[in-house]
mmCIF file of C-alpha atoms in Angstrom:
data_model
loop_
_atom_site.group_PDB
_atom_site.id
_atom_site.type_symbol
_atom_site.label_atom_id
_atom_site.label_comp_id
_atom_site.label_asym_id
_atom_site.label_seq_id
_atom_site.Cartn_x
_atom_site.Cartn_y
_atom_site.Cartn_z
ATOM 1 C CA SER A 173 10.067 20.089 -10.583
ATOM 2 C CA GLN A 174 6.215 21.124 -10.567
ATOM 3 C CA GLN A 175 4.352 19.278 -13.283
ATOM 4 C CA GLY A 176 1.640 21.931 -12.833
ATOM 5 C CA GLU A 177 2.059 25.699 -12.470
ATOM 6 C CA GLU A 178 -0.728 28.209 -11.246
ATOM 7 C CA ASP A 179 -1.020 31.661 -12.635
ATOM 8 C CA PRO A 180 -1.427 34.225 -11.152
ATOM 9 C CA GLN A 181 0.551 33.214 -7.760
ATOM 10 C CA ALA A 182 -1.697 35.708 -6.002
ATOM 11 C CA LEU A 183 -5.243 37.336 -6.773
ATOM 12 C CA SER A 184 -7.143 39.802 -4.924
ATOM 13 C CA ILE A 185 -10.612 40.757 -5.910
ATOM 14 C CA GLN A 186 -14.002 42.595 -4.439
ATOM 15 C CA GLU A 187 -17.040 40.146 -3.256
ATOM 16 C CA GLY A 188 -19.105 39.490 -6.337
ATOM 17 C CA GLU A 189 -16.241 39.635 -8.818
ATOM 18 C CA ASN A 190 -15.550 36.448 -10.688
ATOM 19 C CA ALA A 191 -11.775 34.838 -10.036
ATOM 20 C CA THR A 192 -9.919 33.173 -12.786
ATOM 21 C CA MET A 193 -6.781 30.986 -11.935
ATOM 22 C CA ASN A 194 -4.882 28.972 -14.488
ATOM 23 C CA CYS A 195 -3.131 26.029 -14.590
ATOM 24 C CA SER A 196 -0.232 24.857 -16.980
ATOM 25 C CA TYR A 197 1.321 21.323 -17.231
ATOM 26 C CA LYS A 198 3.996 19.522 -18.866
ATOM 27 C CA THR A 199 3.367 16.478 -20.060
ATOM 28 C CA SER A 200 0.286 14.047 -20.967
ATOM 29 C CA ILE A 201 -2.357 13.554 -18.502
ATOM 30 C CA ASN A 202 -5.332 11.360 -17.701
ATOM 31 C CA ASN A 203 -7.117 13.985 -15.714
ATOM 32 C CA LEU A 204 -6.957 17.277 -13.872
ATOM 33 C CA GLN A 205 -8.281 18.189 -10.553
ATOM 34 C CA TRP A 206 -8.570 21.339 -8.416
ATOM 35 C CA TYR A 207 -8.008 21.518 -4.924
ATOM 36 C CA ARG A 208 -8.996 24.037 -2.130
ATOM 37 C CA GLN A 209 -6.688 24.887 0.962
ATOM 38 C CA ASN A 210 -8.051 27.211 3.628
ATOM 39 C CA SER A 211 -5.395 28.630 6.008
ATOM 40 C CA GLY A 212 -3.732 26.278 8.274
ATOM 41 C CA ARG A 213 -5.874 23.187 6.923
ATOM 42 C CA GLY A 214 -5.384 20.247 4.399
ATOM 43 C CA LEU A 215 -6.632 20.425 0.854
ATOM 44 C CA VAL A 216 -10.303 19.696 -0.318
ATOM 45 C CA HIS A 217 -11.152 18.391 -3.636
ATOM 46 C CA LEU A 218 -13.260 20.660 -5.997
ATOM 47 C CA ILE A 219 -13.654 19.072 -9.307
ATOM 48 C CA LEU A 220 -11.933 16.383 -11.564
ATOM 49 C CA ILE A 221 -11.934 17.241 -15.282
ATOM 50 C CA ARG A 222 -10.738 14.013 -17.611
ATOM 51 C CA SER A 223 -8.607 14.653 -20.642
ATOM 52 C CA ASN A 224 -11.260 13.827 -23.150
ATOM 53 C CA GLU A 225 -13.470 16.320 -21.724
ATOM 54 C CA ARG A 226 -13.189 20.292 -22.179
ATOM 55 C CA GLU A 227 -15.825 22.039 -19.847
ATOM 56 C CA LYS A 228 -17.016 20.974 -16.328
ATOM 57 C CA HIS A 229 -19.104 22.813 -14.105
ATOM 58 C CA SER A 230 -20.143 22.277 -10.456
ATOM 59 C CA GLY A 231 -22.126 25.093 -8.713
ATOM 60 C CA ARG A 232 -20.434 28.505 -9.123
ATOM 61 C CA LEU A 233 -17.069 26.639 -10.474
ATOM 62 C CA ARG A 234 -16.471 26.170 -14.241
ATOM 63 C CA VAL A 235 -13.310 24.477 -15.156
ATOM 64 C CA THR A 236 -11.981 24.337 -18.744
ATOM 65 C CA LEU A 237 -8.999 22.023 -20.157
ATOM 66 C CA ASP A 238 -7.168 22.603 -23.240
ATOM 67 C CA THR A 239 -4.986 19.477 -23.765
ATOM 68 C CA SER A 240 -3.435 21.050 -26.985
ATOM 69 C CA LYS A 241 -2.192 23.944 -25.074
ATOM 70 C CA LYS A 242 -1.575 22.153 -21.936
ATOM 71 C CA SER A 243 -3.587 24.061 -19.734
ATOM 72 C CA SER A 244 -6.295 24.652 -17.611
ATOM 73 C CA SER A 245 -8.501 27.263 -15.981
ATOM 74 C CA LEU A 246 -10.942 27.803 -12.944
ATOM 75 C CA LEU A 247 -13.347 30.080 -13.125
ATOM 76 C CA ILE A 248 -15.350 30.866 -9.423
ATOM 77 C CA THR A 249 -18.261 33.175 -10.279
ATOM 78 C CA ALA A 250 -19.931 35.590 -7.725
ATOM 79 C CA SER A 251 -16.876 35.327 -5.314
ATOM 80 C CA ARG A 252 -17.637 35.251 -1.629
ATOM 81 C CA ALA A 253 -15.412 36.178 1.194
ATOM 82 C CA ALA A 254 -15.665 32.816 2.181
ATOM 83 C CA ASP A 255 -14.012 31.550 -1.139
ATOM 84 C CA THR A 256 -10.764 33.283 0.277
ATOM 85 C CA ALA A 257 -8.405 29.916 0.124
ATOM 86 C CA SER A 258 -5.311 28.894 -2.215
ATOM 87 C CA TYR A 259 -6.178 26.920 -5.112
ATOM 88 C CA PHE A 260 -4.154 24.002 -6.511
ATOM 89 C CA CYS A 261 -4.296 21.985 -9.836
ATOM 90 C CA ALA A 262 -3.271 18.632 -9.946
ATOM 91 C CA THR A 263 -2.517 16.404 -12.364
ATOM 92 C CA ASP A 264 -2.757 12.362 -12.861
ATOM 93 C CA MET A 265 0.068 12.228 -15.533
ATOM 94 C CA ASP A 266 -0.073 9.190 -18.213
ATOM 95 C CA THR A 267 3.519 7.783 -16.515
ATOM 96 C CA GLY A 268 4.126 4.915 -14.341
ATOM 97 C CA ARG A 269 3.791 7.020 -11.093
ATOM 98 C CA ARG A 270 0.621 6.709 -9.531
ATOM 99 C CA ALA A 271 -0.141 9.777 -7.666
ATOM 100 C CA LEU A 272 -1.135 13.204 -8.063
ATOM 101 C CA THR A 273 1.417 16.056 -8.770
ATOM 102 C CA PHE A 274 0.329 19.524 -7.498
ATOM 103 C CA GLY A 275 1.265 22.875 -8.935
ATOM 104 C CA SER A 276 2.168 25.500 -6.458
ATOM 105 C CA GLY A 277 -1.196 27.070 -6.217
ATOM 106 C CA THR A 278 -2.820 30.547 -6.312
ATOM 107 C CA ARG A 279 -3.938 32.300 -3.196
ATOM 108 C CA LEU A 280 -7.110 33.978 -4.010
ATOM 109 C CA GLN A 281 -8.104 36.735 -1.233
ATOM 110 C CA VAL A 282 -12.015 38.048 -1.694
ATOM 111 C CA GLN A 283 -12.158 41.352 0.044
ATOM 112 C CA PRO A 284 -15.741 41.510 1.340
ATOM 113 C CA ASN B 286 -16.405 11.610 10.189
ATOM 114 C CA ALA B 287 -12.678 11.242 10.868
ATOM 115 C CA GLY B 288 -11.872 10.645 7.579
ATOM 116 C CA VAL B 289 -7.800 11.161 7.221
ATOM 117 C CA THR B 290 -6.333 11.412 10.693
ATOM 118 C CA GLN B 291 -2.571 12.460 11.266
ATOM 119 C CA THR B 292 -0.423 13.150 14.493
ATOM 120 C CA PRO B 293 1.239 15.097 15.954
ATOM 121 C CA LYS B 294 -0.181 18.299 14.915
ATOM 122 C CA PHE B 295 2.848 20.081 15.885
ATOM 123 C CA GLN B 296 6.540 18.939 16.462
ATOM 124 C CA VAL B 297 9.910 20.426 17.305
ATOM 125 C CA LEU B 298 12.985 18.382 16.953
ATOM 126 C CA LYS B 299 16.584 18.964 17.046
ATOM 127 C CA THR B 300 18.842 18.084 14.372
ATOM 128 C CA GLY B 301 19.612 14.527 14.249
ATOM 129 C CA GLN B 302 16.638 13.162 16.201
ATOM 130 C CA SER B 303 14.227 10.806 14.983
ATOM 131 C CA MET B 304 10.614 10.933 14.755
ATOM 132 C CA THR B 305 7.614 9.016 13.349
ATOM 133 C CA LEU B 306 4.420 10.784 11.699
ATOM 134 C CA GLN B 307 1.377 8.404 12.082
ATOM 135 C CA CYS B 308 -1.708 8.464 9.744
ATOM 136 C CA ALA B 309 -4.697 6.136 9.584
ATOM 137 C CA GLN B 310 -7.866 6.410 7.403
ATOM 138 C CA ASP B 311 -11.413 5.212 8.265
ATOM 139 C CA MET B 312 -12.670 5.333 4.592
ATOM 140 C CA ASN B 313 -11.388 1.685 3.318
ATOM 141 C CA HIS B 314 -9.117 3.307 1.034
ATOM 142 C CA ASN B 315 -6.442 1.293 -0.811
ATOM 143 C CA SER B 316 -3.996 4.051 -1.551
ATOM 144 C CA MET B 317 -2.215 6.247 0.901
ATOM 145 C CA TYR B 318 0.364 9.282 0.318
ATOM 146 C CA TRP B 319 2.630 11.384 2.250
ATOM 147 C CA TYR B 320 3.307 15.114 0.833
ATOM 148 C CA ARG B 321 5.204 17.999 2.274
ATOM 149 C CA GLN B 322 4.335 21.610 1.589
ATOM 150 C CA ASP B 323 7.039 24.433 1.492
ATOM 151 C CA PRO B 324 6.317 27.922 1.121
ATOM 152 C CA GLY B 325 5.645 28.704 -2.519
ATOM 153 C CA MET B 326 6.586 24.970 -3.694
ATOM 154 C CA GLY B 327 2.894 23.529 -3.622
ATOM 155 C CA LEU B 328 2.923 20.060 -2.568
ATOM 156 C CA ARG B 329 5.702 17.430 -3.144
ATOM 157 C CA LEU B 330 5.290 13.598 -2.757
ATOM 158 C CA ILE B 331 7.560 11.701 -0.868
ATOM 159 C CA TYR B 332 6.256 8.476 -0.637
ATOM 160 C CA TYR B 333 2.787 6.748 -1.659
ATOM 161 C CA SER B 334 1.478 3.272 -0.897
ATOM 162 C CA ALA B 335 -0.470 2.028 -3.901
ATOM 163 C CA SER B 336 -1.946 -0.801 -1.753
ATOM 164 C CA GLU B 337 -1.480 -2.443 1.384
ATOM 165 C CA GLY B 338 1.706 -4.210 0.935
ATOM 166 C CA THR B 339 3.504 -1.935 -1.452
ATOM 167 C CA THR B 340 5.401 1.555 -1.020
ATOM 168 C CA ASP B 341 6.812 3.527 -3.880
ATOM 169 C CA LYS B 342 9.263 6.343 -3.946
ATOM 170 C CA GLY B 343 7.887 10.368 -4.826
ATOM 171 C CA GLU B 344 9.575 13.535 -5.575
ATOM 172 C CA VAL B 345 11.332 13.970 -2.734
ATOM 173 C CA PRO B 346 12.104 10.548 -0.643
ATOM 174 C CA ASN B 347 15.528 11.180 0.405
ATOM 175 C CA GLY B 348 15.837 11.389 4.473
ATOM 176 C CA TYR B 349 12.211 9.626 4.731
ATOM 177 C CA ASN B 350 11.437 6.068 5.100
ATOM 178 C CA VAL B 351 7.298 4.806 5.200
ATOM 179 C CA SER B 352 5.595 1.772 6.361
ATOM 180 C CA ARG B 353 2.212 0.813 5.554
ATOM 181 C CA LEU B 354 1.105 -1.035 8.726
ATOM 182 C CA ASN B 355 -2.140 -2.075 7.340
ATOM 183 C CA LYS B 356 -4.570 -1.295 5.037
ATOM 184 C CA ARG B 357 -5.746 1.730 7.658
ATOM 185 C CA GLU B 358 -2.259 3.445 8.435
ATOM 186 C CA PHE B 359 0.686 4.325 6.671
ATOM 187 C CA SER B 360 3.630 6.175 8.828
ATOM 188 C CA LEU B 361 6.395 8.621 7.787
ATOM 189 C CA ARG B 362 9.860 8.301 9.719
ATOM 190 C CA LEU B 363 12.530 10.813 9.709
ATOM 191 C CA GLU B 364 15.761 8.796 10.943
ATOM 192 C CA SER B 365 17.857 11.762 11.274
ATOM 193 C CA ALA B 366 15.913 15.104 11.192
ATOM 194 C CA ALA B 367 17.730 17.867 9.287
ATOM 195 C CA PRO B 368 16.612 21.743 9.067
ATOM 196 C CA SER B 369 15.808 21.146 5.472
ATOM 197 C CA GLN B 370 13.065 19.033 6.778
ATOM 198 C CA THR B 371 11.236 21.712 8.363
ATOM 199 C CA SER B 372 8.016 21.977 6.602
ATOM 200 C CA VAL B 373 4.017 20.799 6.799
ATOM 201 C CA TYR B 374 3.639 17.180 6.272
ATOM 202 C CA PHE B 375 0.183 15.930 4.796
ATOM 203 C CA CYS B 376 -1.117 12.408 4.647
ATOM 204 C CA ALA B 377 -3.817 11.409 2.253
ATOM 205 C CA SER B 378 -5.393 8.801 0.844
ATOM 206 C CA SER B 379 -7.660 7.739 -2.084
ATOM 207 C CA GLU B 380 -9.774 4.743 -3.236
ATOM 208 C CA THR B 381 -7.348 3.553 -5.736
ATOM 209 C CA THR B 382 -4.426 5.185 -7.745
ATOM 210 C CA GLY B 383 -6.421 4.067 -10.782
ATOM 211 C CA SER B 384 -6.024 6.791 -13.242
ATOM 212 C CA LEU B 385 -8.475 6.343 -16.096
ATOM 213 C CA SER B 386 -11.571 6.651 -13.502
ATOM 214 C CA GLY B 387 -10.344 9.581 -11.818
ATOM 215 C CA ASN B 388 -8.628 9.592 -8.468
ATOM 216 C CA THR B 389 -9.712 12.061 -5.745
ATOM 217 C CA ILE B 390 -7.696 12.448 -2.820
ATOM 218 C CA TYR B 391 -8.384 13.128 0.746
ATOM 219 C CA PHE B 392 -6.006 14.799 3.055
ATOM 220 C CA GLY B 393 -5.548 15.141 7.033
ATOM 221 C CA GLU B 394 -5.055 18.187 8.436
ATOM 222 C CA GLY B 395 -1.580 18.380 8.580
ATOM 223 C CA SER B 396 1.523 17.890 11.071
ATOM 224 C CA TRP B 397 3.586 21.177 11.441
ATOM 225 C CA LEU B 398 7.343 20.180 11.803
ATOM 226 C CA THR B 399 10.158 22.420 13.063
ATOM 227 C CA VAL B 400 13.811 20.935 13.237
ATOM 228 C CA VAL B 401 16.132 23.490 14.644
#
Protein backbone atom coordinates (compact mmCIF):
# COMPACT_ATOMS: atom_id res chain seq x y z
CA SER A 1 0.00 0.00 0.00
CA GLN A 2 1.12 3.56 -0.58
CA GLN A 3 2.59 5.37 2.39
CA GLY A 4 1.61 8.77 1.05
CA GLU A 5 -1.72 9.66 -0.47
CA GLU A 6 -2.11 12.93 -2.32
CA ASP A 7 -5.28 14.91 -2.50
CA PRO A 8 -6.77 15.90 -4.85
CA GLN A 9 -5.88 13.36 -7.52
CA ALA A 10 -6.32 16.06 -10.17
CA LEU A 11 -6.48 19.83 -10.04
CA SER A 12 -7.22 22.33 -12.80
CA ILE A 13 -6.66 26.05 -12.24
CA GLN A 14 -6.11 29.22 -14.21
CA GLU A 15 -2.71 30.80 -14.64
CA GLY A 16 -2.00 33.19 -11.77
CA GLU A 17 -4.04 31.26 -9.23
CA ASN A 18 -2.54 29.36 -6.33
CA ALA A 19 -2.48 25.56 -6.29
CA THR A 20 -2.59 23.55 -3.09
CA MET A 21 -1.91 19.84 -2.90
CA ASN A 22 -2.10 17.71 0.21
CA CYS A 23 -0.33 14.56 1.27
CA SER A 24 -1.24 12.24 4.11
CA TYR A 25 0.94 9.43 5.38
CA LYS A 26 0.59 6.60 7.83
CA THR A 27 3.77 6.04 9.83
CA SER A 28 6.40 8.13 11.56
CA ILE A 29 8.80 9.81 9.19
CA ASN A 30 12.23 11.38 9.27
CA ASN A 31 11.51 13.74 6.42
CA LEU A 32 9.07 14.36 3.59
CA GLN A 33 9.92 15.44 0.08
CA TRP A 34 7.96 16.74 -2.89
CA TYR A 35 8.80 15.81 -6.46
CA ARG A 36 7.50 16.98 -9.80
CA GLN A 37 7.06 14.89 -12.94
CA ASN A 38 6.44 16.36 -16.36
CA SER A 39 4.59 14.10 -18.76
CA GLY A 40 6.82 11.35 -20.07
CA ARG A 41 9.78 12.34 -17.93
CA GLY A 42 11.48 11.31 -14.73
CA LEU A 43 10.78 12.87 -11.34
CA VAL A 44 12.61 15.97 -10.20
CA HIS A 45 13.13 16.92 -6.57
CA LEU A 46 11.45 20.14 -5.45
CA ILE A 47 11.81 20.51 -1.71
CA LEU A 48 12.52 18.56 1.48
CA ILE A 49 11.08 19.23 4.91
CA ARG A 50 12.38 17.47 8.00
CA SER A 51 10.16 16.08 10.72
CA ASN A 52 11.19 18.84 13.14
CA GLU A 53 10.26 21.60 10.70
CA ARG A 54 6.77 23.00 10.23
CA GLU A 55 7.14 25.17 7.14
CA LYS A 56 9.60 25.68 4.36
CA HIS A 57 9.79 27.99 1.35
CA SER A 58 11.55 27.76 -1.97
CA GLY A 59 10.71 30.41 -4.55
CA ARG A 60 6.99 30.09 -5.32
CA LEU A 61 6.75 26.88 -3.32
CA ARG A 62 5.60 26.66 0.26
CA VAL A 63 5.51 23.34 2.09
CA THR A 64 4.00 22.69 5.49
CA LEU A 65 4.27 19.61 7.65
CA ASP A 66 1.99 18.62 10.54
CA THR A 67 3.40 15.49 12.12
CA SER A 68 0.52 15.26 14.60
CA LYS A 69 -1.91 14.91 11.68
CA LYS A 70 0.58 13.04 9.52
CA SER A 71 0.01 15.42 6.67
CA SER A 72 1.82 17.88 4.44
CA SER A 73 0.74 20.45 1.90
CA LEU A 74 2.46 21.94 -1.12
CA LEU A 75 1.39 25.40 -2.20
CA ILE A 76 2.42 26.80 -5.56
CA THR A 77 1.74 30.51 -5.72
CA ALA A 78 1.03 32.53 -8.87
CA SER A 79 0.93 29.39 -11.00
CA ARG A 80 2.14 29.33 -14.58
CA ALA A 81 1.27 27.08 -17.50
CA ALA A 82 4.76 25.59 -17.14
CA ASP A 83 3.78 24.31 -13.67
CA THR A 84 1.51 21.75 -15.38
CA ALA A 85 2.83 18.40 -14.14
CA SER A 86 2.19 15.66 -11.61
CA TYR A 87 3.35 16.26 -8.07
CA PHE A 88 4.31 13.51 -5.65
CA CYS A 89 5.08 13.46 -1.99
CA ALA A 90 7.68 10.98 -0.77
CA THR A 91 8.34 9.95 2.77
CA ASP A 92 11.47 8.69 4.42
CA MET A 93 9.93 6.43 6.99
CA ASP A 94 11.49 5.79 10.36
CA THR A 95 11.80 2.06 9.62
CA GLY A 96 14.42 -0.34 8.40
CA ARG A 97 13.67 0.25 4.73
CA ARG A 98 16.19 2.77 3.56
CA ALA A 99 14.38 4.19 0.56
CA LEU A 100 11.69 6.74 -0.15
CA THR A 101 8.06 5.72 -0.44
CA PHE A 102 6.00 7.71 -2.94
CA GLY A 103 2.35 8.65 -3.00
CA SER A 104 0.08 8.32 -6.00
CA GLY A 105 0.42 11.95 -7.05
CA THR A 106 -1.67 15.00 -7.91
CA ARG A 107 -2.01 15.90 -11.56
CA LEU A 108 -1.99 19.69 -11.89
CA GLN A 109 -3.23 21.41 -15.03
CA VAL A 110 -2.66 25.15 -15.27
CA GLN A 111 -4.73 26.75 -17.97
CA PRO A 112 -3.11 29.72 -19.73
CA ASN B 1 25.29 16.49 -17.45
CA ALA B 2 24.19 12.88 -17.83
CA GLY B 3 23.03 12.18 -14.26
CA VAL B 4 21.13 8.88 -14.33
CA THR B 5 21.01 7.11 -17.68
CA GLN B 6 18.81 4.08 -18.30
CA THR B 7 18.37 1.92 -21.37
CA PRO B 8 16.39 0.95 -23.31
CA LYS B 9 13.83 3.76 -23.51
CA PHE B 10 11.17 1.52 -25.02
CA GLN B 11 10.85 -2.24 -25.22
CA VAL B 12 8.15 -4.70 -26.23
CA LEU B 13 8.49 -8.23 -24.93
CA LYS B 14 6.53 -11.40 -25.42
CA THR B 15 5.31 -13.25 -22.35
CA GLY B 16 8.06 -15.50 -21.06
CA GLN B 17 10.93 -13.58 -22.62
CA SER B 18 13.73 -12.19 -20.50
CA MET B 19 15.43 -8.84 -20.58
CA THR B 20 17.69 -6.57 -18.58
CA LEU B 21 17.21 -2.88 -17.97
CA GLN B 22 20.51 -1.10 -17.62
CA CYS B 23 21.16 1.91 -15.42
CA ALA B 24 24.24 4.00 -14.79
CA GLN B 25 24.86 7.16 -12.76
CA ASP B 26 27.80 9.52 -12.97
CA MET B 27 27.29 11.39 -9.70
CA ASN B 28 29.38 9.04 -7.55
CA HIS B 29 26.28 8.14 -5.55
CA ASN B 30 26.34 5.26 -3.14
CA SER B 31 22.67 4.27 -3.37
CA MET B 32 20.62 3.21 -6.37
CA TYR B 33 17.00 2.23 -6.84
CA TRP B 34 14.54 0.70 -9.25
CA TYR B 35 10.93 1.85 -9.17
CA ARG B 36 7.98 1.01 -11.35
CA GLN B 37 5.16 3.42 -12.12
CA ASP B 38 1.68 2.32 -13.06
CA PRO B 39 -1.30 4.60 -13.79
CA GLY B 40 -2.86 5.84 -10.57
CA MET B 41 -0.39 3.91 -8.42
CA GLY B 42 2.47 6.33 -8.04
CA LEU B 43 5.92 4.81 -7.83
CA ARG B 44 6.57 1.50 -6.14
CA LEU B 45 10.00 0.38 -5.08
CA ILE B 46 11.18 -2.87 -6.64
CA TYR B 47 14.74 -3.19 -5.33
CA TYR B 48 17.38 -0.89 -4.02
CA SER B 49 21.08 -0.97 -3.32
CA ALA B 50 22.18 1.09 -0.35
CA SER B 51 25.83 0.71 -1.30
CA GLU B 52 28.03 -1.18 -3.70
CA GLY B 53 27.81 -4.88 -2.96
CA THR B 54 24.40 -4.81 -1.26
CA THR B 55 20.87 -5.17 -2.59
CA ASP B 56 17.55 -5.26 -0.78
CA LYS B 57 13.97 -6.00 -1.73
CA GLY B 58 11.47 -3.20 -1.95
CA GLU B 59 7.70 -3.26 -2.04
CA VAL B 60 7.21 -5.31 -5.23
CA PRO B 61 10.29 -7.51 -5.88
CA ASN B 62 8.58 -10.64 -7.22
CA GLY B 63 9.52 -11.46 -10.80
CA TYR B 64 12.64 -9.30 -10.76
CA ASN B 65 16.33 -9.65 -10.00
CA VAL B 66 18.96 -6.97 -9.68
CA SER B 67 22.72 -6.69 -9.88
CA ARG B 68 24.83 -3.87 -8.50
CA LEU B 69 27.64 -4.34 -11.00
CA ASN B 70 29.82 -1.60 -9.55
CA LYS B 71 29.27 1.78 -7.91
CA ARG B 72 27.96 3.31 -11.14
CA GLU B 73 25.72 0.57 -12.49
CA PHE B 74 22.58 -1.14 -11.23
CA SER B 75 20.66 -3.45 -13.56
CA LEU B 76 17.15 -4.88 -13.33
CA ARG B 77 16.36 -8.25 -14.89
CA LEU B 78 13.03 -9.77 -15.80
CA GLU B 79 13.66 -13.50 -16.10
CA SER B 80 10.26 -14.46 -17.52
CA ALA B 81 8.21 -11.42 -18.42
CA ALA B 82 4.50 -11.34 -17.64
CA PRO B 83 1.82 -8.88 -18.82
CA SER B 84 1.54 -7.65 -15.22
CA GLN B 85 5.06 -6.29 -15.60
CA THR B 86 3.95 -3.84 -18.27
CA SER B 87 4.93 -0.54 -16.70
CA VAL B 88 7.30 2.40 -16.76
CA TYR B 89 10.51 1.64 -14.93
CA PHE B 90 12.63 4.31 -13.30
CA CYS B 91 16.15 3.98 -12.10
CA ALA B 92 17.30 6.48 -9.49
CA SER B 93 20.26 7.24 -7.31
CA SER B 94 21.12 9.20 -4.19
CA GLU B 95 24.24 10.03 -2.27
CA THR B 96 23.23 7.79 0.61
CA THR B 97 20.15 6.33 2.15
CA GLY B 98 20.83 8.20 5.37
CA SER B 99 17.49 9.53 6.45
CA LEU B 100 18.42 12.00 9.15
CA SER B 101 20.30 14.27 6.79
CA GLY B 102 17.73 14.10 4.05
CA ASN B 103 18.16 12.15 0.89
CA THR B 104 17.35 13.66 -2.50
CA ILE B 105 16.80 11.09 -5.21
CA TYR B 106 17.78 11.73 -8.82
CA PHE B 107 15.78 9.90 -11.45
CA GLY B 108 16.45 8.66 -14.93
CA GLU B 109 14.02 9.40 -17.75
CA GLY B 110 12.24 6.06 -17.57
CA SER B 111 11.95 2.87 -19.60
CA TRP B 112 8.58 2.01 -21.11
CA LEU B 113 8.11 -1.76 -21.08
CA THR B 114 5.18 -3.55 -22.68
CA VAL B 115 4.71 -7.30 -22.26
CA VAL B 116 2.28 -8.87 -24.72
